[in-house]
One Martini backbone bead per residue (centre of mass of N, CA, C, O) as a GRO file, in nm:
protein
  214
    1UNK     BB    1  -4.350  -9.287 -30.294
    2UNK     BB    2  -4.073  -9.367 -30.399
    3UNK     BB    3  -3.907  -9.354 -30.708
    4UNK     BB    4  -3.669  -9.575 -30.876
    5UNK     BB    5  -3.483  -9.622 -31.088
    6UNK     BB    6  -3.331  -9.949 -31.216
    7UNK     BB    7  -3.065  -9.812 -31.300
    8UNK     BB    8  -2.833  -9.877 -31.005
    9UNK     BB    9  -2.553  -9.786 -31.117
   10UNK     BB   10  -2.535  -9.544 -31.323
   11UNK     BB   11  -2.330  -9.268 -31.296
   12UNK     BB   12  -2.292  -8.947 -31.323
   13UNK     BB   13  -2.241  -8.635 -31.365
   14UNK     BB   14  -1.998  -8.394 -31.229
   15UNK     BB   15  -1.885  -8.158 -31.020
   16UNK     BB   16  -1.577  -8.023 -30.857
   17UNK     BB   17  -1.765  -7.760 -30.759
   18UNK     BB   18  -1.914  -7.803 -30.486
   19UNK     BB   19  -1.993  -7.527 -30.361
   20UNK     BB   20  -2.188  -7.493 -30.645
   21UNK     BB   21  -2.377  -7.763 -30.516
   22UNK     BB   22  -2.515  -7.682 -30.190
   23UNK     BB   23  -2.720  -7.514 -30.125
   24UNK     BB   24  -2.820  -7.455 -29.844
   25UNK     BB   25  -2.521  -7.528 -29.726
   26UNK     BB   26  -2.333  -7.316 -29.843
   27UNK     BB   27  -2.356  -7.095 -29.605
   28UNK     BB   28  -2.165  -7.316 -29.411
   29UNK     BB   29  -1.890  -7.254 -29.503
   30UNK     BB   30  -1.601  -7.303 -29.328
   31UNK     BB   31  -1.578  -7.127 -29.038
   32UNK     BB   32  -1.668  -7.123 -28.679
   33UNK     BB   33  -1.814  -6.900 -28.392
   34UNK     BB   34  -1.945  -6.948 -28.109
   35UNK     BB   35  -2.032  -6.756 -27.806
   36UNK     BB   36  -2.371  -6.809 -27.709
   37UNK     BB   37  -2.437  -7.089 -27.602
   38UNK     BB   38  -2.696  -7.365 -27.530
   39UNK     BB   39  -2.732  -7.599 -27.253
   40UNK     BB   40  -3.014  -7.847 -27.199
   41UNK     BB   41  -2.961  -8.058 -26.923
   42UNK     BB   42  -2.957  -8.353 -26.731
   43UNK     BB   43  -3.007  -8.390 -26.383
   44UNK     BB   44  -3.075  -8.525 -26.084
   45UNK     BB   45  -3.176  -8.201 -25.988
   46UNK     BB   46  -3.213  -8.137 -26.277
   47UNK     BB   47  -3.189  -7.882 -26.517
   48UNK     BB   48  -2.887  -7.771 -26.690
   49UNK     BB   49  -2.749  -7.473 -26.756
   50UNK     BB   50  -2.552  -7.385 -27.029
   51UNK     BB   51  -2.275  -7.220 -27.157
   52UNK     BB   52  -2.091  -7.164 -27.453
   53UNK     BB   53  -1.856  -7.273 -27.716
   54UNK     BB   54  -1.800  -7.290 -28.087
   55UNK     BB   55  -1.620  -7.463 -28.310
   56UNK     BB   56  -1.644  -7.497 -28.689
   57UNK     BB   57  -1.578  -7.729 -28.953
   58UNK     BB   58  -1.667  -7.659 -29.296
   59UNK     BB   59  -1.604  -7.893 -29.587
   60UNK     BB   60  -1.555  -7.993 -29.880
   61UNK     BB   61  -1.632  -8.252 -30.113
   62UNK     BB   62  -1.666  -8.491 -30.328
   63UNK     BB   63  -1.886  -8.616 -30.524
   64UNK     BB   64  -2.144  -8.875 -30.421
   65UNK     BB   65  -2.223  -9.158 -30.523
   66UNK     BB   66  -2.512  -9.394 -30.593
   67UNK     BB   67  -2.519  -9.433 -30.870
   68UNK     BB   68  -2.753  -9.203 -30.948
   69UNK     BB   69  -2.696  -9.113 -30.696
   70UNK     BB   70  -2.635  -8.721 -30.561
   71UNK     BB   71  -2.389  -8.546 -30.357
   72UNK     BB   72  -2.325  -8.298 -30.165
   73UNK     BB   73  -2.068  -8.243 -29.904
   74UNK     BB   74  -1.979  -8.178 -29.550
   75UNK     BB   75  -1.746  -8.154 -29.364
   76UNK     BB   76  -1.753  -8.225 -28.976
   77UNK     BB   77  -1.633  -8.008 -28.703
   78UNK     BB   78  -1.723  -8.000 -28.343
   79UNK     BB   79  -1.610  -7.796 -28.084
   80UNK     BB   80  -1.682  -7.760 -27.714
   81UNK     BB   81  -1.682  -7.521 -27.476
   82UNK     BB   82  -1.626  -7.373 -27.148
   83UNK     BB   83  -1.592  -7.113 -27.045
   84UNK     BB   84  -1.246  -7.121 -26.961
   85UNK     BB   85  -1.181  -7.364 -27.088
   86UNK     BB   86  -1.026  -7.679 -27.236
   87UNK     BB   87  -1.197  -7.905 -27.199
   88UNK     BB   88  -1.412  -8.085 -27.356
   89UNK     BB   89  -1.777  -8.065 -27.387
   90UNK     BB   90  -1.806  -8.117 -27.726
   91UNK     BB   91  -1.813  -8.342 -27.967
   92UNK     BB   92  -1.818  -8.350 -28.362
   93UNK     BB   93  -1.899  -8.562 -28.636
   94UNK     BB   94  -1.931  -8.526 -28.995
   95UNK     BB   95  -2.204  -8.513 -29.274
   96UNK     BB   96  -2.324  -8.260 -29.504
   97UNK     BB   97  -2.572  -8.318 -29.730
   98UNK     BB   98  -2.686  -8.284 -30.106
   99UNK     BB   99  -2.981  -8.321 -30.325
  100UNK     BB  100  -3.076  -8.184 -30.568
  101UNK     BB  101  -3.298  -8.385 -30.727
  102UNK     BB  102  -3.454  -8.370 -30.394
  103UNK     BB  103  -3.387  -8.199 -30.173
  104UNK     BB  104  -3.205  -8.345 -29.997
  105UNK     BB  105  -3.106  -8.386 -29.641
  106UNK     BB  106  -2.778  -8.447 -29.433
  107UNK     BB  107  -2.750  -8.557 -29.140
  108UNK     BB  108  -2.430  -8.678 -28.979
  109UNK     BB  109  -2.366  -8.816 -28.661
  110UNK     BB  110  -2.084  -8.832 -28.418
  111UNK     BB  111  -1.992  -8.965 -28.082
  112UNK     BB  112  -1.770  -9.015 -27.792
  113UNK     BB  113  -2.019  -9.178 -27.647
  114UNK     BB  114  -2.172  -9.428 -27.838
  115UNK     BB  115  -2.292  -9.230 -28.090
  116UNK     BB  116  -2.538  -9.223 -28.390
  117UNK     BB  117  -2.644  -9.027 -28.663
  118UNK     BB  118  -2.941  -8.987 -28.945
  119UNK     BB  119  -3.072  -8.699 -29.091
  120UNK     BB  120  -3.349  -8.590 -29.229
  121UNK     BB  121  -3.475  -8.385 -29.493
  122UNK     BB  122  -3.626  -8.047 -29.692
  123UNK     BB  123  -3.517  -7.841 -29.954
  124UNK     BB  124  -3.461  -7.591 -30.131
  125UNK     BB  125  -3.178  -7.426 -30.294
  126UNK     BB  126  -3.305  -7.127 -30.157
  127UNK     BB  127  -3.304  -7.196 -29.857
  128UNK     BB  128  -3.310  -7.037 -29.509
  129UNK     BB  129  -3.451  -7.296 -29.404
  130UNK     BB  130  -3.444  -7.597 -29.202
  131UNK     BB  131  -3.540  -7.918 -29.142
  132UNK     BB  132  -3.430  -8.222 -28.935
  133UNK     BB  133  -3.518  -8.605 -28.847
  134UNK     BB  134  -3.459  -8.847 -28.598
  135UNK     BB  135  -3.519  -9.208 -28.528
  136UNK     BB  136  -3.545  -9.443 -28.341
  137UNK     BB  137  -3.574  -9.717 -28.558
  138UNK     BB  138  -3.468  -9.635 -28.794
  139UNK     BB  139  -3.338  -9.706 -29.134
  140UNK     BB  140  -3.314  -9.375 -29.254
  141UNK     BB  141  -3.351  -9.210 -28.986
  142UNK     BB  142  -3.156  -9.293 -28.696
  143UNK     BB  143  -3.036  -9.444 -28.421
  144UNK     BB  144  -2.733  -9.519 -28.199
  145UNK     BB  145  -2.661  -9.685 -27.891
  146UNK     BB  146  -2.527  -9.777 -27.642
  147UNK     BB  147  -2.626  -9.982 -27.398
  148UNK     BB  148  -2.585  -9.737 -27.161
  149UNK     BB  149  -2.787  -9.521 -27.297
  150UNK     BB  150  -3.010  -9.667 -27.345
  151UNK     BB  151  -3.076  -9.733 -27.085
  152UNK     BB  152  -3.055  -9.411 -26.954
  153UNK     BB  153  -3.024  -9.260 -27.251
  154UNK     BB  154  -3.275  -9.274 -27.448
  155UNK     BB  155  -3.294  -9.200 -27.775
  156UNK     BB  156  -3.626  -9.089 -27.940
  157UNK     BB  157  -3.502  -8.808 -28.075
  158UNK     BB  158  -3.363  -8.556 -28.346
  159UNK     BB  159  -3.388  -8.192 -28.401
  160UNK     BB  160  -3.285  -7.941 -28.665
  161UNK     BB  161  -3.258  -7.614 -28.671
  162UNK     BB  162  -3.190  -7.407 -28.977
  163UNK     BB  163  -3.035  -7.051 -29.010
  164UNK     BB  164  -3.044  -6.820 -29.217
  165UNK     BB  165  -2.890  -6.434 -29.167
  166UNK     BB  166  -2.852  -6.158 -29.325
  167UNK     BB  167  -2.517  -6.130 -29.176
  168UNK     BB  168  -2.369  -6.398 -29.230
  169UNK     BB  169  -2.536  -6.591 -29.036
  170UNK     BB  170  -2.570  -6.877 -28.834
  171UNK     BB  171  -2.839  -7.139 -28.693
  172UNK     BB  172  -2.910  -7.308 -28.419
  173UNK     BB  173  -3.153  -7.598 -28.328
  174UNK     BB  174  -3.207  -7.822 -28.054
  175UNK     BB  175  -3.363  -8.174 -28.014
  176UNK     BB  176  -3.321  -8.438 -27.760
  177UNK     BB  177  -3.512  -8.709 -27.661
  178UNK     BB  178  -3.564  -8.836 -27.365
  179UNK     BB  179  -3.502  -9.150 -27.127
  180UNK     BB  180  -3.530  -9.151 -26.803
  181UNK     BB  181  -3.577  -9.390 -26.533
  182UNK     BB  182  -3.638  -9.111 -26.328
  183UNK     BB  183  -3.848  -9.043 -26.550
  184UNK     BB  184  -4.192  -8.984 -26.629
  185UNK     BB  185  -4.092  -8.768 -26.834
  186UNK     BB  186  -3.954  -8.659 -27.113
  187UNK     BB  187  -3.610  -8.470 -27.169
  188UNK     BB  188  -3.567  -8.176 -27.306
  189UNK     BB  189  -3.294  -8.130 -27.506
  190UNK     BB  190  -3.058  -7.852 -27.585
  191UNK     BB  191  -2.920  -7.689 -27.839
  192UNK     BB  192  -2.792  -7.298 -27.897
  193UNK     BB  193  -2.652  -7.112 -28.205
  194UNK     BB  194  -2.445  -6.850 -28.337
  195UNK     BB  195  -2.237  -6.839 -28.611
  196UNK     BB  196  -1.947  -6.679 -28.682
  197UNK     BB  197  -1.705  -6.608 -28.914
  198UNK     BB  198  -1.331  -6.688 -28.988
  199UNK     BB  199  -1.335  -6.894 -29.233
  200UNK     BB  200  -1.261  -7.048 -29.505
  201UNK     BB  201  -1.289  -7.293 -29.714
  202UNK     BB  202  -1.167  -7.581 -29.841
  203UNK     BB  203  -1.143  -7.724 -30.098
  204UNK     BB  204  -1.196  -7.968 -30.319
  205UNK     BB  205  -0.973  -8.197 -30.460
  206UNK     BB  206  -1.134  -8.124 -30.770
  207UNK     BB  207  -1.114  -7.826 -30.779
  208UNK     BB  208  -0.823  -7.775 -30.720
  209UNK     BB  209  -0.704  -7.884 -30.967
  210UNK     BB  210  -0.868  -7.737 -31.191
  211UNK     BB  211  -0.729  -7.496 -31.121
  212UNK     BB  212  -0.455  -7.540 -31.156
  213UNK     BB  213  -0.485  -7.624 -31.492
  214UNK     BB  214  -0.617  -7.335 -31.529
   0.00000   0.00000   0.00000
């Protein structure tokens, strides 16, 4: 069982240069161009792989405090086509957190399909690998979704498995479990891709700062 301090107000000292302060995130920090990623979704006719494009931008933001607890973390934005093609094939953005003081990892998740999403993980600061998971009905690590996506493609969980790679690329595996009406065994979306780098993270807005005055 978790145990809190008492005092739930005072906020600590933080540091201004959150990059130096993301544990096992700061290897995804930057601009990132993954070119061959897998897709497998839902169709009526069966499962259907697709292979795609995705350039994902994860910039930090400046230490977010609750009280005692304290986060660093990155804002991030991931587009993704398919080869050859122009229309968004999937958006999302959201925020990678770390805690410092518990290990704790966070992403947040939001789609513009009506659903959003917060997993929760835990990982030593010089993990190169680790593992978070949502779960619908969860208040602490939980999944919402439209009405129309409950009904029909009701997400029952999801795992991404994230690997820093000794050549300087990251990797990550997902997976997402439906229930959907005309199936009578949940079916397991997937979607993997390895992201090699392409620029630099922008400094977070205190970092940036400090630099200037410095």
């Amino acid at each position: 069982m978790t145990t809190f301090p008492q005092d739930i107000y005072t906020e600590p000292t933080s540091d201004p240069n959150t990059l130096a302060n993301l544990g096992p995130l700061a290897a995804m920090a930057g601009i990132w161009v993954g070119e061959r990623g897998v897709d497998v979704n839902p169709k009526a006719d069966g499962p259907e792989r697709q292979v795609f494009i995705e350039r994902i931008e994860l910039h930090p933001i400046d230490a977010q405090p609750n009280g005692p607890q304290l986060f660093y973390g990155l804002r991030y934005h991931t587009r993704i086509v398919k080869p050859g093609e122009v229309e968004t094939f999937h958006d999302q953005v959201g925020y990678w957190l770390w805690e410092p003081a518990t290990g704790n990892i966070i992403q947040t998740l939001t789609i513009p399909r009506g659903q959003t999403a917060m997993a929760v993980g835990k990982a030593s600061a010089d993990a190169r690998s680790f593992h978070l998971r949502a779960e619908r009905g969860s208040l602490t690590n939980g999944i919402s979704s439209n009405p129309f996506l409950e009904h029909a493609f009701r997400t029952e969980s999801y795992d991404i498995h994230v690997t820093i790679n000794d050549d300087g690329t990251w990797s990550y595996e997902q997976e997402t479990v439906l229930v959907i009406p005309d199936r009578t065994e949940p079916f397991a979306h997937t979607d993997r891709n390895t992201m090699r780098k392409v620029g630099e993270p922008v400094p977070n807005p205190t970092a940036r700062e400090a630099a200037s005055v410095g």
